[in-house]
Structure formats: structure tokens, C-alpha cells
Amino acid sequence: MDEHALAGDQVGVVEQGLFNFWKVAAFLHDGDLAATAYVLDQRPDLTKDAAAQALANAARAGDPPPLGAFRTFQVPVLDIANLTGLDLGPLPTADRLPTGARAARRWTLLESYDDITMPTS
């Protein structure tokens, strides 16, 4: 995987940068090491002109800059290791994201708790 990770056909490309944050959660599940990984994409969902107008409107009203919508993805732990260049030790092999889900749809947009994929056993 290169420095850009595909986040699904409809979502497009999520680039590393100031608007993206990642989290790897490591925990014990039935006494075994387990891990899950997530990316939060905070890129503004506006065109440059619309973003400039929104900032100007907020400034005129004396309001703080508006926060844009954000998207959260469940991703393979290995993708975080590849994107960041970090050695995550045993965490990629402890990934609770089922192998089939990793192959079929590497990055899953999370819109509710029910969208999180984790095996039940």
C-alpha cells in the first residue's frame, strides 16, 4: 500500500495530513491480545469558495470557524502501520477485523455503532 489509502469506491481517497487522525485500540479478549483500528477524516466537505464564504460569515458574526463534517472508518491495523511507518509489533496480527472484511472492503465508513465489524467469538 502506498501513502494513500483507498477508503471505498464511493468515499474516494483519504490522504495523510492535518485533517486525518488514526487510533489503534489494543485490548485483551478472552485472555488474548486483540486490536482494532480507525481513521477519522476531518477534511472540509466544502469547495474552496464555499469554505471561504463560511469562514467569512462566521468572522462577521463573531463566531468561531465552523467545524466541518467528519467521517470515521474502521480500517485494518496493518493499514495504519503502512500509512505511518510505525512498527505496531504484534497488533496487525491481533486485528479483530475479520480477514474476509479486510479483503472485500478494506476501509468501512462508520455511521453508527452497528457498522463496526468484530467477530463475536
Coordinates of N, CA, C and O in Angstrom, one line a residue:
M1 N 0.8 -1.2 0.0 CA 0.0 0.0 0.0 C 0.9 1.2 0.0 O 1.9 1.3 0.7
D2 N 0.5 2.3 -0.8 CA 1.3 3.5 -0.8 C 0.9 4.5 0.2 O 0.1 4.1 1.1
E3 N 1.3 5.7 0.1 CA 0.9 6.7 1.1 C -0.5 7.1 1.1 O -1.0 7.8 2.0
H4 N -1.3 6.7 0.1 CA -2.7 7.0 0.0 C -3.4 5.7 0.2 O -3.1 4.7 -0.3
A5 N -4.5 5.7 1.0 CA -5.3 4.5 1.2 C -6.7 4.7 0.7 O -7.3 5.7 0.9
L6 N -7.1 3.7 -0.1 CA -8.5 3.8 -0.6 C -9.5 3.5 0.5 O -9.3 2.6 1.3
A7 N -10.4 4.4 0.6 CA -11.4 4.3 1.6 C -12.8 3.8 1.0 O -13.8 4.3 1.5
G8 N -12.8 3.0 0.1 CA -14.0 2.5 -0.5 C -14.3 3.3 -1.8 O -13.9 4.4 -2.0
D9 N -15.0 2.6 -2.7 CA -15.3 3.2 -4.0 C -16.0 4.5 -4.0 O -15.7 5.5 -4.7
Q10 N -17.0 4.6 -3.1 CA -17.8 5.8 -3.0 C -17.2 6.9 -2.3 O -17.5 8.1 -2.4
V11 N -16.2 6.6 -1.4 CA -15.7 7.6 -0.5 C -14.5 8.3 -1.1 O -14.3 9.5 -0.9
G12 N -13.7 7.6 -1.9 CA -12.6 8.2 -2.5 C -11.3 8.0 -1.8 O -11.1 7.1 -1.0
V13 N -10.4 8.9 -1.9 CA -9.0 8.7 -1.3 C -8.9 9.6 -0.1 O -9.2 10.7 0.0
V14 N -8.4 8.9 1.0 CA -8.1 9.6 2.2 C -6.6 9.8 2.3 O -5.9 8.9 2.3
E15 N -6.2 11.1 2.3 CA -4.8 11.3 2.3 C -4.3 11.6 3.7 O -5.0 12.2 4.5
Q16 N -3.0 11.3 3.9 CA -2.4 11.6 5.2 C -2.3 13.2 5.2 O -2.1 13.8 4.3
G17 N -2.5 13.7 6.4 CA -2.4 15.2 6.5 C -3.0 15.7 7.8 O -3.3 14.9 8.7
L18 N -3.1 17.0 7.9 CA -3.6 17.6 9.2 C -5.0 17.3 9.5 O -5.4 17.5 10.6
F19 N -5.8 16.8 8.5 CA -7.2 16.6 8.7 C -7.5 15.1 9.0 O -8.7 14.8 9.1
N20 N -6.5 14.3 9.1 CA -6.8 12.9 9.4 C -6.0 12.4 10.7 O -4.9 12.8 10.9
F21 N -6.8 11.7 11.5 CA -6.2 11.1 12.7 C -6.5 9.6 12.8 O -7.5 9.2 12.3
W22 N -5.6 8.9 13.4 CA -5.8 7.5 13.5 C -5.8 7.0 14.9 O -5.2 7.7 15.8
K23 N -6.4 5.9 15.2 CA -6.4 5.3 16.5 C -6.3 3.8 16.4 O -7.0 3.2 15.5
V24 N -5.4 3.2 17.1 CA -5.3 1.7 17.2 C -5.6 1.4 18.7 O -5.0 1.9 19.6
A25 N -6.7 0.6 18.9 CA -7.1 0.2 20.2 C -6.6 -1.2 20.4 O -6.9 -2.1 19.7
A26 N -5.8 -1.4 21.5 CA -5.3 -2.8 21.8 C -5.9 -3.2 23.2 O -6.0 -2.4 24.1
F27 N -6.4 -4.4 23.2 CA -7.1 -4.9 24.4 C -7.0 -6.4 24.5 O -6.5 -7.0 23.6
L28 N -7.4 -6.9 25.6 CA -7.4 -8.4 25.8 C -8.8 -8.8 25.6 O -9.8 -8.3 26.1
H29 N -9.0 -9.9 24.8 CA -10.3 -10.5 24.5 C -10.2 -12.0 24.9 O -9.4 -12.7 24.2
D30 N -10.9 -12.4 25.9 CA -10.8 -13.8 26.4 C -9.3 -14.2 26.6 O -8.9 -15.3 26.3
G31 N -8.5 -13.2 27.2 CA -7.2 -13.5 27.5 C -6.2 -13.4 26.4 O -5.0 -13.5 26.6
D32 N -6.6 -13.1 25.2 CA -5.7 -13.0 24.0 C -5.6 -11.5 23.6 O -6.6 -10.8 23.7
L33 N -4.5 -11.1 23.1 CA -4.3 -9.8 22.5 C -5.2 -9.6 21.3 O -5.4 -10.5 20.5
A34 N -5.9 -8.4 21.3 CA -6.8 -8.1 20.2 C -6.5 -6.6 19.9 O -6.0 -5.8 20.7
A35 N -6.9 -6.2 18.7 CA -6.7 -4.8 18.3 C -7.7 -4.4 17.2 O -8.2 -5.3 16.4
T36 N -8.1 -3.2 17.2 CA -8.9 -2.6 16.1 C -8.3 -1.3 15.7 O -7.6 -0.6 16.6
A37 N -8.6 -0.8 14.5 CA -8.0 0.5 14.1 C -9.1 1.3 13.4 O -10.0 0.8 12.8
Y38 N -8.9 2.7 13.5 CA -9.8 3.6 13.0 C -9.1 4.8 12.4 O -8.0 5.2 12.9
V39 N -9.7 5.4 11.4 CA -9.2 6.7 10.9 C -10.4 7.7 10.9 O -11.5 7.4 10.5
L40 N -10.1 8.9 11.4 CA -11.0 10.0 11.4 C -10.6 11.0 10.3 O -9.5 11.5 10.4
D41 N -11.4 11.2 9.4 CA -11.1 12.1 8.3 C -11.9 13.4 8.5 O -13.2 13.4 8.5
Q42 N -11.2 14.5 8.8 CA -11.9 15.8 9.1 C -11.7 16.8 8.0 O -11.9 18.0 8.2
R43 N -11.4 16.3 6.8 CA -11.3 17.3 5.7 C -12.6 18.0 5.5 O -13.7 17.4 5.5
P44 N -12.5 19.3 5.2 CA -13.8 20.0 5.0 C -14.5 19.4 3.8 O -13.9 19.0 2.8
D45 N -15.8 19.4 3.9 CA -16.7 18.8 2.9 C -17.2 19.9 2.0 O -18.3 19.8 1.4
L46 N -16.4 21.0 1.8 CA -16.9 22.1 1.1 C -15.9 22.5 0.0 O -14.7 22.2 0.1
T47 N -16.3 23.1 -1.1 CA -15.4 23.6 -2.1 C -14.6 24.8 -1.4 O -15.0 25.3 -0.4
K48 N -13.5 25.2 -2.0 CA -12.7 26.2 -1.5 C -13.5 27.5 -1.4 O -13.4 28.2 -0.3
D49 N -14.3 27.9 -2.4 CA -15.1 29.1 -2.3 C -16.2 29.0 -1.2 O -16.4 30.0 -0.4
A50 N -16.8 27.9 -1.1 CA -17.9 27.7 0.0 C -17.2 27.8 1.4 O -17.8 28.3 2.3
A51 N -16.0 27.2 1.5 CA -15.3 27.2 2.8 C -15.0 28.6 3.1 O -15.1 29.1 4.3
A52 N -14.4 29.4 2.2 CA -14.1 30.8 2.4 C -15.3 31.6 2.8 O -15.2 32.4 3.7
Q53 N -16.4 31.4 2.2 CA -17.6 32.1 2.5 C -18.1 31.7 3.9 O -18.5 32.6 4.7
A54 N -18.0 30.5 4.3 CA -18.4 30.0 5.6 C -17.6 30.7 6.7 O -18.0 31.1 7.7
L55 N -16.2 30.7 6.4 CA -15.3 31.4 7.3 C -15.6 32.9 7.5 O -15.6 33.4 8.6
A56 N -15.9 33.5 6.4 CA -16.2 35.0 6.4 C -17.4 35.2 7.1 O -17.5 36.2 7.9
N57 N -18.5 34.4 6.9 CA -19.7 34.6 7.6 C -19.6 34.5 9.1 O -20.1 35.2 9.9
A58 N -18.8 33.5 9.5 CA -18.5 33.3 11.0 C -17.8 34.4 11.5 O -18.1 34.9 12.7
A59 N -16.8 34.9 10.8 CA -16.0 36.1 11.3 C -16.8 37.3 11.5 O -16.7 38.0 12.5
R60 N -17.7 37.6 10.5 CA -18.6 38.7 10.6 C -19.5 38.6 11.8 O -19.9 39.6 12.4
A61 N -20.0 37.4 12.1 CA -20.9 37.2 13.2 C -20.2 37.1 14.5 O -20.8 37.0 15.6
G62 N -18.8 37.1 14.5 CA -18.1 37.0 15.7 C -18.0 35.6 16.2 O -17.8 35.3 17.4
D63 N -18.4 34.6 15.4 CA -18.4 33.2 15.8 C -17.1 32.5 15.4 O -16.3 33.0 14.6
P64 N -16.8 31.4 16.1 CA -15.6 30.6 15.8 C -15.8 30.0 14.4 O -16.9 29.9 13.9
P65 N -14.7 29.6 13.7 CA -14.8 29.0 12.4 C -15.7 27.7 12.5 O -15.6 27.0 13.5
P66 N -16.5 27.5 11.5 CA -17.4 26.3 11.6 C -16.6 25.0 11.5 O -15.6 25.0 10.8
L67 N -17.0 24.0 12.2 CA -16.4 22.7 12.1 C -17.1 22.0 10.9 O -18.3 21.9 10.9
G68 N -16.3 21.3 10.1 CA -16.9 20.6 9.0 C -17.3 19.2 9.5 O -17.0 18.8 10.6
A69 N -18.1 18.5 8.7 CA -18.4 17.2 9.0 C -17.2 16.3 8.9 O -16.2 16.6 8.3
F70 N -17.2 15.2 9.7 CA -16.1 14.3 9.6 C -16.6 12.9 9.4 O -17.8 12.6 9.6
R71 N -15.7 12.0 8.9 CA -16.1 10.6 8.6 C -15.1 9.7 9.4 O -13.9 10.0 9.5
T72 N -15.6 8.7 10.0 CA -14.8 7.7 10.7 C -14.9 6.4 9.9 O -15.9 5.9 9.5
F73 N -13.7 5.8 9.8 CA -13.6 4.5 9.1 C -13.0 3.4 10.0 O -12.0 3.7 10.8
Q74 N -13.5 2.2 10.0 CA -12.8 1.1 10.6 C -11.8 0.6 9.5 O -12.2 0.3 8.4
V75 N -10.6 0.4 9.9 CA -9.5 0.0 8.9 C -8.7 -1.1 9.5 O -8.6 -1.3 10.7
P76 N -8.0 -1.9 8.6 CA -7.1 -2.9 9.1 C -6.0 -2.2 9.9 O -5.4 -1.2 9.4
V77 N -5.5 -2.8 10.9 CA -4.4 -2.3 11.7 C -3.2 -2.2 10.9 O -2.4 -1.3 11.0
L78 N -3.0 -3.2 10.0 CA -1.8 -3.2 9.1 C -1.8 -1.9 8.2 O -0.7 -1.3 7.9
D79 N -3.0 -1.4 7.8 CA -3.0 -0.2 7.0 C -2.5 1.0 7.8 O -1.8 1.9 7.2
I80 N -2.8 1.1 9.1 CA -2.2 2.2 9.9 C -0.7 2.0 10.0 O 0.0 3.0 9.9
A81 N -0.2 0.8 10.2 CA 1.3 0.6 10.2 C 1.9 1.1 8.9 O 2.9 1.7 8.9
N82 N 1.3 0.7 7.8 CA 1.8 1.1 6.5 C 1.7 2.6 6.2 O 2.7 3.2 5.7
L83 N 0.6 3.2 6.6 CA 0.5 4.7 6.4 C 1.5 5.5 7.3 O 2.0 6.5 6.8
T84 N 1.7 5.0 8.5 CA 2.5 5.8 9.4 C 4.0 5.4 9.4 O 4.8 6.2 9.9
G85 N 4.3 4.2 9.0 CA 5.6 3.7 9.1 C 6.0 3.2 10.4 O 7.2 2.9 10.7
L86 N 5.0 3.1 11.3 CA 5.3 2.7 12.7 C 5.3 1.2 12.8 O 4.6 0.5 12.1
D87 N 6.2 0.7 13.6 CA 6.2 -0.8 13.9 C 5.2 -1.0 15.0 O 5.4 -0.6 16.2
L88 N 4.0 -1.6 14.7 CA 3.0 -1.8 15.7 C 3.1 -3.2 16.3 O 2.2 -3.7 16.9
G89 N 4.3 -3.8 16.2 CA 4.6 -5.1 16.8 C 3.5 -6.2 16.5 O 3.2 -6.4 15.3
P90 N 3.0 -6.8 17.5 CA 2.0 -7.9 17.2 C 0.6 -7.4 16.9 O -0.3 -8.3 16.6
L91 N 0.3 -6.1 16.9 CA -1.0 -5.7 16.7 C -1.7 -6.0 15.4 O -2.8 -6.3 15.3
P92 N -0.9 -5.9 14.2 CA -1.6 -6.2 13.0 C -2.1 -7.7 12.9 O -3.1 -8.0 12.4
T93 N -1.4 -8.6 13.6 CA -1.8 -10.0 13.5 C -2.9 -10.2 14.6 O -3.6 -11.2 14.5
A94 N -3.1 -9.3 15.5 CA -4.2 -9.4 16.5 C -5.4 -8.7 16.1 O -6.4 -8.6 16.9
D95 N -5.4 -8.2 14.8 CA -6.6 -7.4 14.3 C -7.9 -8.2 14.4 O -7.9 -9.3 14.0
R96 N -8.9 -7.6 15.0 CA -10.2 -8.3 15.2 C -11.1 -8.1 13.9 O -12.2 -8.6 13.9
L97 N -10.6 -7.3 13.0 CA -11.4 -7.1 11.7 C -11.3 -8.4 11.0 O -10.1 -8.8 10.6
P98 N -12.4 -9.1 10.7 CA -12.3 -10.4 10.0 C -11.6 -10.3 8.7 O -11.7 -9.3 8.0
T99 N -10.8 -11.3 8.4 CA -10.0 -11.4 7.2 C -10.9 -11.1 5.9 O -10.5 -10.4 5.0
G100 N -12.1 -11.7 5.9 CA -12.9 -11.5 4.7 C -13.3 -10.1 4.6 O -13.4 -9.6 3.4
A101 N -13.6 -9.4 5.7 CA -13.9 -7.9 5.6 C -12.7 -7.1 5.1 O -12.9 -6.2 4.3
R102 N -11.5 -7.5 5.5 CA -10.3 -6.8 5.1 C -10.1 -7.0 3.6 O -9.7 -6.1 2.9
A103 N -10.4 -8.2 3.0 CA -10.3 -8.4 1.6 C -11.4 -7.7 0.8 O -11.1 -7.1 -0.3
A104 N -12.6 -7.8 1.3 CA -13.7 -7.3 0.5 C -13.8 -5.8 0.5 O -14.0 -5.1 -0.5
R105 N -13.7 -5.2 1.6 CA -13.8 -3.7 1.8 C -12.8 -3.3 2.8 O -13.1 -3.3 4.0
R106 N -11.7 -2.8 2.4 CA -10.6 -2.5 3.4 C -11.0 -1.5 4.4 O -10.8 -1.6 5.6
W107 N -11.6 -0.4 4.0 CA -12.0 0.7 4.9 C -13.5 0.8 4.9 O -14.1 0.9 3.8
T108 N -14.1 0.7 6.1 CA -15.5 0.7 6.2 C -16.0 2.1 6.9 O -15.5 2.4 8.0
L109 N -16.8 2.8 6.2 CA -17.3 4.1 6.8 C -18.3 3.7 7.9 O -19.2 2.9 7.7
L110 N -18.0 4.3 9.1 CA -18.9 4.0 10.2 C -19.8 5.2 10.4 O -19.4 6.3 10.6
E111 N -21.1 4.8 10.3 CA -22.2 5.9 10.5 C -22.9 5.6 11.8 O -23.7 6.4 12.3
S112 N -22.8 4.4 12.4 CA -23.4 4.1 13.7 C -22.5 2.9 14.3 O -21.7 2.3 13.6
Y113 N -22.8 2.7 15.6 CA -22.1 1.6 16.3 C -22.2 0.3 15.6 O -21.3 -0.5 15.6
D114 N -23.4 0.1 15.0 CA -23.7 -1.2 14.3 C -22.8 -1.5 13.1 O -22.7 -2.6 12.6
D115 N -22.1 -0.4 12.6 CA -21.3 -0.6 11.4 C -19.9 -1.2 11.8 O -19.2 -1.6 10.9
I116 N -19.5 -1.2 13.1 CA -18.3 -1.7 13.5 C -18.3 -3.2 13.3 O -19.2 -3.9 13.7
T117 N -17.2 -3.7 12.6 CA -17.1 -5.2 12.4 C -16.2 -5.8 13.3 O -15.0 -5.4 13.4
M118 N -16.7 -6.8 14.1 CA -15.9 -7.5 15.0 C -16.5 -8.9 15.2 O -17.7 -9.1 15.3
P119 N -15.6 -9.9 15.1 CA -16.2 -11.3 15.3 C -16.8 -11.4 16.7 O -16.3 -10.8 17.7
T120 N -17.8 -12.3 16.8 CA -18.4 -12.5 18.1 C -17.7 -13.5 19.0 O -18.0 -13.5 20.2
S121 N -16.9 -14.3 18.5 CA -16.2 -15.3 19.3 C -14.7 -15.0 19.4 O -14.1 -14.2 18.8

